[in-house]
Every structure is written in C-alpha cells, then in structure tokens.
mmCIF file of C-alpha atoms and ligand atoms in Angstrom:
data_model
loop_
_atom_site.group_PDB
_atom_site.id
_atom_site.type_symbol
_atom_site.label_atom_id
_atom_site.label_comp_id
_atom_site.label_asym_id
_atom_site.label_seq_id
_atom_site.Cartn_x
_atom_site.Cartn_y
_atom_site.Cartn_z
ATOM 1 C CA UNK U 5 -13.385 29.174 -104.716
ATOM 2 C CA UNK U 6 -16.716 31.392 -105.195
ATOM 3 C CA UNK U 7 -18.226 32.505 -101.736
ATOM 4 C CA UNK U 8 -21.499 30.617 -100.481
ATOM 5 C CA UNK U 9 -23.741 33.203 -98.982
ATOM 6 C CA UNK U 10 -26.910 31.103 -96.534
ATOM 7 C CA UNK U 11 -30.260 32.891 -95.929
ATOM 8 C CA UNK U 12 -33.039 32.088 -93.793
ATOM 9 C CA UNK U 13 -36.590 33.278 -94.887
ATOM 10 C CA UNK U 14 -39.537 33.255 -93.302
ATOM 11 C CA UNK U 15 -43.178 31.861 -94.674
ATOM 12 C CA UNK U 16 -45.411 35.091 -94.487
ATOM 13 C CA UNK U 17 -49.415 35.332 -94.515
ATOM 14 C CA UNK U 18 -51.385 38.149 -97.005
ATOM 15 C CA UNK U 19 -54.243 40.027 -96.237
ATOM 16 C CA UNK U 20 -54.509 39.191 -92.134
ATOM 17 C CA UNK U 21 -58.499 39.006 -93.004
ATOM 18 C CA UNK U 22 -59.360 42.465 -94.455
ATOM 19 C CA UNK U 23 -55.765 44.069 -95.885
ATOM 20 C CA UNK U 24 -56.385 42.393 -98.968
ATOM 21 C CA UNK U 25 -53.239 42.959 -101.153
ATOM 22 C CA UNK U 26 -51.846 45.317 -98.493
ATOM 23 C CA UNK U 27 -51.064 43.793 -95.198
ATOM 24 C CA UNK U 28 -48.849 40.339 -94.220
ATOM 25 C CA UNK U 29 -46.883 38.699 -91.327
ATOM 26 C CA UNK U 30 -43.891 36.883 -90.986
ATOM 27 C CA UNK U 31 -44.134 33.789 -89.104
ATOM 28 C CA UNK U 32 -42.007 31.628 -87.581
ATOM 29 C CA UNK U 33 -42.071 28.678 -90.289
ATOM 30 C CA UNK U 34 -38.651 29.269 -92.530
ATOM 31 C CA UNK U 35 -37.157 28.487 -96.200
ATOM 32 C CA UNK U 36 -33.306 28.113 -96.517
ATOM 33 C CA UNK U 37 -31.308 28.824 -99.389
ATOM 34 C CA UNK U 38 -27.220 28.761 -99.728
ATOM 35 C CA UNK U 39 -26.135 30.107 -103.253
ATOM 36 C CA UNK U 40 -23.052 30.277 -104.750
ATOM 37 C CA UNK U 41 -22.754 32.352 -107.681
ATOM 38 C CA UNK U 42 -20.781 31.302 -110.531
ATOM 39 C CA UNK U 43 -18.780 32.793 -113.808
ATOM 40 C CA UNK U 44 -19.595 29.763 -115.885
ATOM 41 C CA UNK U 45 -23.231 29.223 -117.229
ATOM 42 C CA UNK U 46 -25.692 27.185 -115.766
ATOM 43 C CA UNK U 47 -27.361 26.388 -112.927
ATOM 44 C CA UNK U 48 -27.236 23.266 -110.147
ATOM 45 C CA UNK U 49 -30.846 23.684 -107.872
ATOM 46 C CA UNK U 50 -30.863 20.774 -104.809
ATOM 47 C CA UNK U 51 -34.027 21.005 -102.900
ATOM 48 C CA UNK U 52 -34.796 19.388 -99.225
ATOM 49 C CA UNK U 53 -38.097 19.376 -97.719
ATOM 50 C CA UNK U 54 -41.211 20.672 -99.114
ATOM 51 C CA UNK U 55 -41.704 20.773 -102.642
ATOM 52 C CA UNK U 56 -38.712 18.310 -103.857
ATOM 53 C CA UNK U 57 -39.649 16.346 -106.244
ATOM 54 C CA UNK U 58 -42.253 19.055 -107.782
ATOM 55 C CA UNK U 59 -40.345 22.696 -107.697
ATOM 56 C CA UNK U 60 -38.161 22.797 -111.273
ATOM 57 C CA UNK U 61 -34.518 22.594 -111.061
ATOM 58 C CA UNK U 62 -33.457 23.719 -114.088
ATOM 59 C CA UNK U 63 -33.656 27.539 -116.288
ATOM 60 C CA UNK U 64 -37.631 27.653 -114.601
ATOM 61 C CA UNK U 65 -36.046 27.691 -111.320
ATOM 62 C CA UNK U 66 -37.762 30.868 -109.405
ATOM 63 C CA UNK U 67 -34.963 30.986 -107.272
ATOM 64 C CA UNK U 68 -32.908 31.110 -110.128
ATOM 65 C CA UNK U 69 -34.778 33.718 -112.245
ATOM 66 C CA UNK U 70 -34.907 36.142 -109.354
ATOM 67 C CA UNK U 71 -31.329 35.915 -109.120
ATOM 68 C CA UNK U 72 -31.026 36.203 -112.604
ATOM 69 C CA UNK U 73 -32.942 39.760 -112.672
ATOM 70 C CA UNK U 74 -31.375 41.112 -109.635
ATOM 71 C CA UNK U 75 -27.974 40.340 -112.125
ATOM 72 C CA UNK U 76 -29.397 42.343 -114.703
ATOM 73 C CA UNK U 77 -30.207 45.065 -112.431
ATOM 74 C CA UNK U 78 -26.828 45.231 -110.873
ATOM 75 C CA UNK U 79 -25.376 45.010 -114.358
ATOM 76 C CA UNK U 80 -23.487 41.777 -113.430
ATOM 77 C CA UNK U 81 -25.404 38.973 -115.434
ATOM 78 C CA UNK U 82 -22.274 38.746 -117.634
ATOM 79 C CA UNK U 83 -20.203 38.149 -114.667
ATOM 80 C CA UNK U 84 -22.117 35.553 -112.870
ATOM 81 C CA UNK U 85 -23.399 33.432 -115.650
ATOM 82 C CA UNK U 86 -24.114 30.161 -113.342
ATOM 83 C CA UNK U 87 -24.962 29.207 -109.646
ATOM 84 C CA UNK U 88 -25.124 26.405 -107.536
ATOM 85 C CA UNK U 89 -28.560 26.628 -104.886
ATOM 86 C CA UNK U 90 -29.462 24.572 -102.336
ATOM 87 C CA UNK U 91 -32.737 25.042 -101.273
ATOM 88 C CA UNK U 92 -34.421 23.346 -97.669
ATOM 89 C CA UNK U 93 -37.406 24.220 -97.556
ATOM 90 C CA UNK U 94 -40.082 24.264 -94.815
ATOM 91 C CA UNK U 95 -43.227 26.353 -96.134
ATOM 92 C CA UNK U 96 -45.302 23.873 -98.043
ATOM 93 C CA UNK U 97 -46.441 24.857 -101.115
ATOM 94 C CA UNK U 98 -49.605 26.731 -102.986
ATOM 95 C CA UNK U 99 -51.130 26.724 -99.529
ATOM 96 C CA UNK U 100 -51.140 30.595 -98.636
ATOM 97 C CA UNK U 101 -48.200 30.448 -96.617
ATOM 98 C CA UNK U 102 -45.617 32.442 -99.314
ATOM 99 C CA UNK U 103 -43.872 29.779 -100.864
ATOM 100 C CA UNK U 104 -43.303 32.030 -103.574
ATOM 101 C CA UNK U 105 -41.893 35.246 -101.688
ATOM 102 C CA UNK U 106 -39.919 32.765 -99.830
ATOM 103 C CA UNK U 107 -38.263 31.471 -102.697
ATOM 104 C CA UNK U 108 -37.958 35.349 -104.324
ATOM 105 C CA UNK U 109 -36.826 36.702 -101.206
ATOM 106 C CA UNK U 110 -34.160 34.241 -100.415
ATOM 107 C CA UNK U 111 -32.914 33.779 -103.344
ATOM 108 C CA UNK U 112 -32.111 37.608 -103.548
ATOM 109 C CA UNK U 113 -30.690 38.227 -100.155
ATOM 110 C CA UNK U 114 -28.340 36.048 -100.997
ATOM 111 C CA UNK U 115 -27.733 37.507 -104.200
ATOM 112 C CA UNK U 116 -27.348 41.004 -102.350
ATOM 113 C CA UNK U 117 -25.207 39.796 -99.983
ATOM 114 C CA UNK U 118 -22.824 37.898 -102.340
ATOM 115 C CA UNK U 119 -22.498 40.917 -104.273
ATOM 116 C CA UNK U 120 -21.769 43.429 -100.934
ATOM 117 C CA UNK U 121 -25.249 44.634 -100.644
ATOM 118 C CA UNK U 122 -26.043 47.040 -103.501
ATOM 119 C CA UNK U 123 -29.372 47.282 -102.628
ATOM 120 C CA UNK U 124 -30.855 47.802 -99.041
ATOM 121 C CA UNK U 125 -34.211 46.458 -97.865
ATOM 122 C CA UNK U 126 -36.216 48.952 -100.182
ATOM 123 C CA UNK U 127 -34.191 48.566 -103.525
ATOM 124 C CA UNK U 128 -34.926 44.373 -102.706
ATOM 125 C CA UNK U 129 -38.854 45.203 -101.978
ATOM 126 C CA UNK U 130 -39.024 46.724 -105.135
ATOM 127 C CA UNK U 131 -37.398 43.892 -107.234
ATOM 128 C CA UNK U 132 -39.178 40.771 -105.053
ATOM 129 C CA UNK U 133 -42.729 42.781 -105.806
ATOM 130 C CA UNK U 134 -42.249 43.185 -109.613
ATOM 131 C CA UNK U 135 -41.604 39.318 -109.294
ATOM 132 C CA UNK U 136 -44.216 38.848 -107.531
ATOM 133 C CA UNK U 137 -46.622 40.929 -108.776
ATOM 134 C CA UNK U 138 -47.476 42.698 -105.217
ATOM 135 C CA UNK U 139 -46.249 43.691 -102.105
ATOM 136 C CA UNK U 140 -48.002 41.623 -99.412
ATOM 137 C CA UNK U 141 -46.234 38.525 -99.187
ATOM 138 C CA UNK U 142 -42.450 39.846 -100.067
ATOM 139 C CA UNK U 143 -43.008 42.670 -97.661
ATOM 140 C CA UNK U 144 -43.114 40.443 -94.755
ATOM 141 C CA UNK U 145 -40.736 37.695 -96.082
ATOM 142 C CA UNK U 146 -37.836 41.041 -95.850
ATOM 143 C CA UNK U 147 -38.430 42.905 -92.819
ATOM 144 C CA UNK U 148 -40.059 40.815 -90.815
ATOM 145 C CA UNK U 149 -43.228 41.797 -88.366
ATOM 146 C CA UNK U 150 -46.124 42.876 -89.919
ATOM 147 C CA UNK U 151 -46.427 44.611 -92.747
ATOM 148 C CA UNK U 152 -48.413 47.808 -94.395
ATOM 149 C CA UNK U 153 -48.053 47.718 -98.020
ATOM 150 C CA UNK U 154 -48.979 49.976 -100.887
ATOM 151 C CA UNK U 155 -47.994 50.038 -104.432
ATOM 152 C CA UNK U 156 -47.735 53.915 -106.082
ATOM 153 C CA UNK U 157 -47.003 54.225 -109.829
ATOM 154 C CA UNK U 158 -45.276 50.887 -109.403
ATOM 155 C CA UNK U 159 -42.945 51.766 -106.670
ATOM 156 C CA UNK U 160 -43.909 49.756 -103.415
ATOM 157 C CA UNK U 161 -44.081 50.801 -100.379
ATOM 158 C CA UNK U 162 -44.100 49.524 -97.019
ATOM 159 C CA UNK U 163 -43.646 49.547 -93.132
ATOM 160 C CA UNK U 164 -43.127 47.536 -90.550
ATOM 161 C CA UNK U 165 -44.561 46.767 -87.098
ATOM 162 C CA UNK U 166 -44.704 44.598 -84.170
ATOM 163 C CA UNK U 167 -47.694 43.905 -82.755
ATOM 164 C CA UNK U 168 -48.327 44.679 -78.836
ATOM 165 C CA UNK U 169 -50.271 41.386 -78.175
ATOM 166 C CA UNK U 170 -48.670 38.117 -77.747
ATOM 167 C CA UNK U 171 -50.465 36.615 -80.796
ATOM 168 C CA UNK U 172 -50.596 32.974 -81.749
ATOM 169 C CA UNK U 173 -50.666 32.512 -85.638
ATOM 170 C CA UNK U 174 -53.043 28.804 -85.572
ATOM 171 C CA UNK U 175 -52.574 27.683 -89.409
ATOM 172 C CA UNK U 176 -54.767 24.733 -90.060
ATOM 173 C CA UNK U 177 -52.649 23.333 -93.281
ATOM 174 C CA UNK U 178 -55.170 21.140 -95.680
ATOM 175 C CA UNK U 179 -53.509 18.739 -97.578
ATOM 176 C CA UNK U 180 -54.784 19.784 -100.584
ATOM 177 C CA UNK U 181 -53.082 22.806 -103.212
ATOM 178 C CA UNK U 182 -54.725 25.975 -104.263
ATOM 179 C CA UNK U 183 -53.154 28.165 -107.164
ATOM 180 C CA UNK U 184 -53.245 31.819 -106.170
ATOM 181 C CA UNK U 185 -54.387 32.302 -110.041
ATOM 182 C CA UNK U 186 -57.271 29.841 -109.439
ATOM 183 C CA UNK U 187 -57.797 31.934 -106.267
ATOM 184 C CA UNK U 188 -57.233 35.818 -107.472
ATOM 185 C CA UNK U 189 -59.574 34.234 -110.875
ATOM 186 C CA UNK U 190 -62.847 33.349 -107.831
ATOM 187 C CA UNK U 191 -62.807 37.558 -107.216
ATOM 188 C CA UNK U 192 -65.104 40.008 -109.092
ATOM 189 C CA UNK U 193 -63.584 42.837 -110.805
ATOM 190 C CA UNK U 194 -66.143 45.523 -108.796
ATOM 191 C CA UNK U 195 -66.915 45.295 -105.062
ATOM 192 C CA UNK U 196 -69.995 47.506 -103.393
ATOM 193 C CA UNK U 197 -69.441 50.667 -101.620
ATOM 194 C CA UNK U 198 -70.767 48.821 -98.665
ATOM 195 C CA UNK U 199 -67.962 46.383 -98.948
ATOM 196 C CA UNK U 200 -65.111 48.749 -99.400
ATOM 197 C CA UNK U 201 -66.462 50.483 -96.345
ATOM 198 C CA UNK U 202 -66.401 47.190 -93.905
ATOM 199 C CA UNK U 203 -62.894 46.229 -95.326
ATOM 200 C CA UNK U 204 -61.337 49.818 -94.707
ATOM 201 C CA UNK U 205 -62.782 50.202 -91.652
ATOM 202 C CA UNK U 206 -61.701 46.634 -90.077
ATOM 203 C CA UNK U 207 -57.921 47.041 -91.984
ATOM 204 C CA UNK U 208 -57.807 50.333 -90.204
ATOM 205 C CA UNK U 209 -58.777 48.951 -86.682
ATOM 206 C CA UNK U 210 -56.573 46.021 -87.572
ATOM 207 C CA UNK U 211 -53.352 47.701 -87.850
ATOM 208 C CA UNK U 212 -54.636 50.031 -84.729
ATOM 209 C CA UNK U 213 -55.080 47.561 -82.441
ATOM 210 C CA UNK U 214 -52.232 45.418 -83.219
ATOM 211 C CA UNK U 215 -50.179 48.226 -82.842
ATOM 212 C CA UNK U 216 -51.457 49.585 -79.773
ATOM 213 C CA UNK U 217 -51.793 46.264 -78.027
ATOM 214 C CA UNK U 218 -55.367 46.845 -78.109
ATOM 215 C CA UNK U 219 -57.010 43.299 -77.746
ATOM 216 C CA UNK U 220 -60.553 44.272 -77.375
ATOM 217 C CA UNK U 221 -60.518 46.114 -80.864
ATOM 218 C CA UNK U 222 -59.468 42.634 -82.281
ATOM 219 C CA UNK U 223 -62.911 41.201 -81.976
ATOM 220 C CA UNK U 224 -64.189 41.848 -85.938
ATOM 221 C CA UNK U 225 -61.121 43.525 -86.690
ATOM 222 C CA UNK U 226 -59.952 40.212 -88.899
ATOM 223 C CA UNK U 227 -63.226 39.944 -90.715
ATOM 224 C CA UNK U 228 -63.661 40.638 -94.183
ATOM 225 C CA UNK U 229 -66.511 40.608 -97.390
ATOM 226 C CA UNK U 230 -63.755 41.515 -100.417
ATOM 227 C CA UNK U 231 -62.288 38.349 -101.150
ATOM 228 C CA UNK U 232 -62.920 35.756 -98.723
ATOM 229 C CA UNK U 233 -66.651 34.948 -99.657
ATOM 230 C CA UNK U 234 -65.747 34.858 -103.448
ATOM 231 C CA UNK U 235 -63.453 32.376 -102.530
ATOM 232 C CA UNK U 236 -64.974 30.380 -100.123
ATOM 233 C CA UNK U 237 -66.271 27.924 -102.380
ATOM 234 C CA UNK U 238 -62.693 26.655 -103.389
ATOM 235 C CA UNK U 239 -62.207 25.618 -99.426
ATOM 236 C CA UNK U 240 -64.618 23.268 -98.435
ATOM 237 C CA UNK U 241 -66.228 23.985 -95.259
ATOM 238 C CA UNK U 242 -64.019 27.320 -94.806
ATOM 239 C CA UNK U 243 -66.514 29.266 -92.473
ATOM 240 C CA UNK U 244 -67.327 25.955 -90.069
ATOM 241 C CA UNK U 245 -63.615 26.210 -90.125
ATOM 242 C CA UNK U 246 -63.615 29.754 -89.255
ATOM 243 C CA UNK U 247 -66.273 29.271 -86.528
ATOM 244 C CA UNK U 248 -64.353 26.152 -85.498
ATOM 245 C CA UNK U 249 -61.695 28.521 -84.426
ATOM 246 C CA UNK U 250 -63.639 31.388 -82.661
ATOM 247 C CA UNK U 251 -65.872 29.002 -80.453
ATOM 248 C CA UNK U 252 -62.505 27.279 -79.326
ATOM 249 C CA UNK U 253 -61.457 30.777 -77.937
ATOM 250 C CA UNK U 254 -59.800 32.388 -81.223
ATOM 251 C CA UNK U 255 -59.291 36.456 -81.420
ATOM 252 C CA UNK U 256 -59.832 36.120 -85.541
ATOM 253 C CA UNK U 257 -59.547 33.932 -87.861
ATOM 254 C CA UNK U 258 -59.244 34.443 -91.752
ATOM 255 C CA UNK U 259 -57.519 32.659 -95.034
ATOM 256 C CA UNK U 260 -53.974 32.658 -94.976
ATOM 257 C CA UNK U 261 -53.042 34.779 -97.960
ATOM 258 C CA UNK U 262 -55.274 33.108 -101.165
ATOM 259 C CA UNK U 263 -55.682 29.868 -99.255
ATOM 260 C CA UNK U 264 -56.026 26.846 -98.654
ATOM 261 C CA UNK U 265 -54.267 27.461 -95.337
ATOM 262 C CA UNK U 266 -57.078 29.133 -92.482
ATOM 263 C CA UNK U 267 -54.982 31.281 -89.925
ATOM 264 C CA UNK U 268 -56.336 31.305 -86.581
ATOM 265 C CA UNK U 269 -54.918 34.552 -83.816
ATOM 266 C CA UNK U 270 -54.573 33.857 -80.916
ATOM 267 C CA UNK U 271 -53.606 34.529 -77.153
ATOM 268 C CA UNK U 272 -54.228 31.653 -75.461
ATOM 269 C CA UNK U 273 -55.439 27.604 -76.128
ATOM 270 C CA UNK U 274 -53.678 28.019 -79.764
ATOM 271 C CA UNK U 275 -53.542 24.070 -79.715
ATOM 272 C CA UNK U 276 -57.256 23.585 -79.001
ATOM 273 C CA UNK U 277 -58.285 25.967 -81.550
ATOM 274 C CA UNK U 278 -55.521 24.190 -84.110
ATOM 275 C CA UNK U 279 -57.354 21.052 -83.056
ATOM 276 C CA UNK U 280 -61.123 22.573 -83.105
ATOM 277 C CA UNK U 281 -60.109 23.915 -87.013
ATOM 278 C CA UNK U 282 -58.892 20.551 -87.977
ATOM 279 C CA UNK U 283 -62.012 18.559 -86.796
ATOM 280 C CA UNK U 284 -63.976 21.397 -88.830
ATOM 281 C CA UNK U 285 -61.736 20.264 -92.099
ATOM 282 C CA UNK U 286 -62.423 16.780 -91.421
ATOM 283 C CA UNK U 287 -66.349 16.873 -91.102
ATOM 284 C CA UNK U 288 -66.130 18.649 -94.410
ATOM 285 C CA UNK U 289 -63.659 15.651 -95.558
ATOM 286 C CA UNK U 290 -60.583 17.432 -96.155
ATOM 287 C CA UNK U 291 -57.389 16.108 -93.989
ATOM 288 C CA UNK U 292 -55.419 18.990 -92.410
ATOM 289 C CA UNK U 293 -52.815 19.799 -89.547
ATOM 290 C CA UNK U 294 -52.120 22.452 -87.768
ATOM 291 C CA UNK U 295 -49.384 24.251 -86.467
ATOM 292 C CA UNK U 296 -48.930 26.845 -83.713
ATOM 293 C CA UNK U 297 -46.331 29.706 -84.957
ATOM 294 C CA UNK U 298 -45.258 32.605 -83.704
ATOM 295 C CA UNK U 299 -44.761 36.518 -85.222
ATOM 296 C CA UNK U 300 -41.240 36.506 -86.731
ATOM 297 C CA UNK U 301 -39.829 39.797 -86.044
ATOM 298 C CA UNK U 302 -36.855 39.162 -88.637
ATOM 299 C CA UNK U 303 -37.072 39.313 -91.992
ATOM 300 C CA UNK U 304 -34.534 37.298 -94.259
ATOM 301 C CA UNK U 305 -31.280 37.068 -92.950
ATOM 302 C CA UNK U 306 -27.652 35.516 -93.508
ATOM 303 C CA UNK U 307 -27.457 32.258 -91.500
ATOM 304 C CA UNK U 308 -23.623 31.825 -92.835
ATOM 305 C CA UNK U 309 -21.120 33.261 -95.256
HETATM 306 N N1 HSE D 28 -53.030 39.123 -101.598
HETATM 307 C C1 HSE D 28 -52.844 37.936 -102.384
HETATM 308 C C2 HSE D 28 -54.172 37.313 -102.678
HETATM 309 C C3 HSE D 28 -51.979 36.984 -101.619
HETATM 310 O O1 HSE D 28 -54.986 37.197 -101.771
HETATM 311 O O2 HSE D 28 -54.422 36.946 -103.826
HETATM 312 C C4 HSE D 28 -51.601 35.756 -102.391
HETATM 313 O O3 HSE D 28 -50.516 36.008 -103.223
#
C-alpha cells in the first residue's frame, strides 16, 4: 500500500502594512492536506471546509500541480503518475489570508516528505515562490514566525523571526472575495520618492521593533502609502475600518496581504477591536467576522505518516 504522508499549514498574512512583497506571518488559522502518491495516473482531490464546492478537483488542482512540479524537479514524475489528496481546509479563500501558499506549501511538504526529504526548507521556498510568483506568503506558510523576504536573480530568500511582543493578529474577515490580480491590477507601476522613503523607513522600524520587543516603535510602524491607498477603493470603508481598530486600543492595523481581510495587532482587548472593525464593515454595509489568532511559530509540518 503507498504511504499517506499528513501536513498541517498555516494561513499567513503579506506585507504586515509596509513590507509590501517582502514581509508575512504565520498565524494560527491552518490548512490540512494527507497525500498519497501513486504509480498509476490520475488524481482523486476530496476537500472539507472552506472552499469545497468551488476549489477544482481535477488536472487544475493547485495542490496537484505543485506536486506535479516538485515531481519533475526530483525527476520522479514518471514514477508517481497519480495521487489521492484530501484536503480540510480552514483559511477561507481570496481573502488575504494565503489560501494559495497554503495549498502550495502543503501540498509539497507532503510531497518532500513522501519522497524522504530531498529538499530542505530552502530548496521548498524556492519551488512554492516560482508557484507563487513571490516570496511573502510561502515564506511564512514554511518556517513559520515572521518572515523577511527578498527575491535575487530569481532565487528567494528569506529569514525568520519571532516577535518579542505578545501580539494579537485581529482579522476582520468580510464576506465578500477579492482576486489578488484584481488587487496587484489597483497599483501604479511608479511610486514617489516620498513614498518609497515612508515605506522603507516604517518596514525597517517594523522588523526592529518586533524583533526587539520594542512596543513603543510599533505606533506608525504598520502604516503604509505603496499599496494600500491604491487599493482602498476595492474595500469599502477600509480606513473607518482601520480607525475602527486603533480607537478600540489597536498597536496597527493594515490589509491582510491584497485584501479583503483587515489585520488588526494587538496586545490587549483583541475582541473589542475584532468587534469595533466589524461594526466599521457594517456601517459601510459589508458583513464580516472576526477572529482573534495568534503568531504561529511553526511552519508546515507532518501531523501523521
Ligand atoms: N504581496 C502580495 C500583494 C500578497 O500584496 O499583492 C498577496 O499575494
């Protein structure tokens, strides 16, 4: 009988506010995905949970095509011509919580591990990123933490930290989809000097200050003028939203990746800012929850062999 390898992934959130395309953090929201490879072709998806019904099941699969190029990779596509994936899934989808990574992440963990691990962490960044076109959401989704990303002559790179504050990741969840293409699409293709200079200096402080356990550096470290305002307009009532959750006693607050989601930090009264944020949605009539989540420190790992 084929071995059935079991992952766990965490949903992860881009950008934190000013890393645009560079920084992420796991949270504690997960995916699941148990794959069994298999010599014959074709592939069997079951999905649970958040996105049945809508996520393909068949060839289009993304599970299925990242497992299909990490067989290519490992030169074992002739091998393993088939799989079986079951797929339980609690990040919702298109909402700027890393659906996407999730499923690309997962799905090659599993991979790794069912073949012995040919790849470590680094060899799987590079594969999940070229999937995913960049770093900030995959990072995350493998080691866990935060993450610092970069991508050099197509080789990505990152590191991990945990931060030295007890944060509360507030994610008021519309109920409504937003395509990252529709999103990355809002963003001009120049930015001023000005712009680039409040970004860089607020990512910088960012990472700092998380790192440090530096609270009082937090205070406009999460703000940012690259992509958020160009994008505002596809989230209705985003800034209310945003002040919604800084007069309710937020740190920062900023879109969760390319949206819809709006991630709150916090250190303390996470549920009346998650309740402030949603009250902020629903005078601009859009229905949302919210969820209180913590920092996951692991990135995807086996559940059960
Ligand atoms: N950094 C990406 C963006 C995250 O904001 O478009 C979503 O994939």
């Amino acid at each position: 009988m084929e071995k059935s390898v079991k992952i766990r992934v965490p949903a992860t959130s881009a950008n934190c506010g000013p890393g645009f395309d560079c920084l992420g953090v796991a949270c504690t929201m997960y995916n699941e995905l148990a794959l069994t490879l298999k010599k014959e072709p074709g592939v069997e998806v079951q999905i649970e949970g958040e996105g049945a019904g809508n996520i393909p099941t068949d060839e289009r699969n993304l599970a299925w095509r990242s497992i299909q190029m990490f067989l290519r990779r490992v030169k074992a596509s002739d091998t393993y011509r088939g799989a079986f994936i079951r797929m339980k899934n609690g990040v919702p989808l298109s909402r700027g919580l890393g659906s996407s990574a999730a499923a690309i992440v997962g799905a090659l963990k599993a991979a790794n591990v069912a073949l012995g691990n040919p790849y470590d962490r680094r060899g799987l960044l590079q594969i999940a990123t070229d999937l995913e076109g960049h770093p900030d959401n995959v990072a995350p989704a493998i080691y866990g933490g935060f993450t610092v990303s970069l991508v050099q002559d197509g080789i990505p790179e990152s590191f991990s930290f945990l931060p030295r504050i007890a944060l509360k990741l507030v994610v008021a969840i519309p109920d409504f989809p937003l395509s990252t293409k529709a999103a990355r699409d809002a963003l001009p293709v120049n930015v001023p000097m000005k712009d680039a200079v409040f970004n860089v200096g607020r990512a910088a402080m960012l990472v700092g200050a998380l790192a440090k356990g530096n609270e009082m550096f937090l205070r406009h470290a999460f703000e940012d003028v690259l992509h958020q305002p160009y994008r505002a307009k596809l989230i209705p009532g985003m800034y209310d939203v945003f002040d919604a959750a800084r007069e309710s006693g937020a740190l920062g607050v900023a879109m969760s990746g390319a949206g819809p989601c709006i991630m709150a930090y916090a250190t303390e009264r996470a549920e009346i800012v998650g309740d402030a944020m949603v009250e902020a949605f629903r005078r601009h009539e859009v229905e949302a929850r919210a969820v209180v989540l913590g920092v996951e420190e692991r990135g995807a790992y086996i559940v059960k062999e």
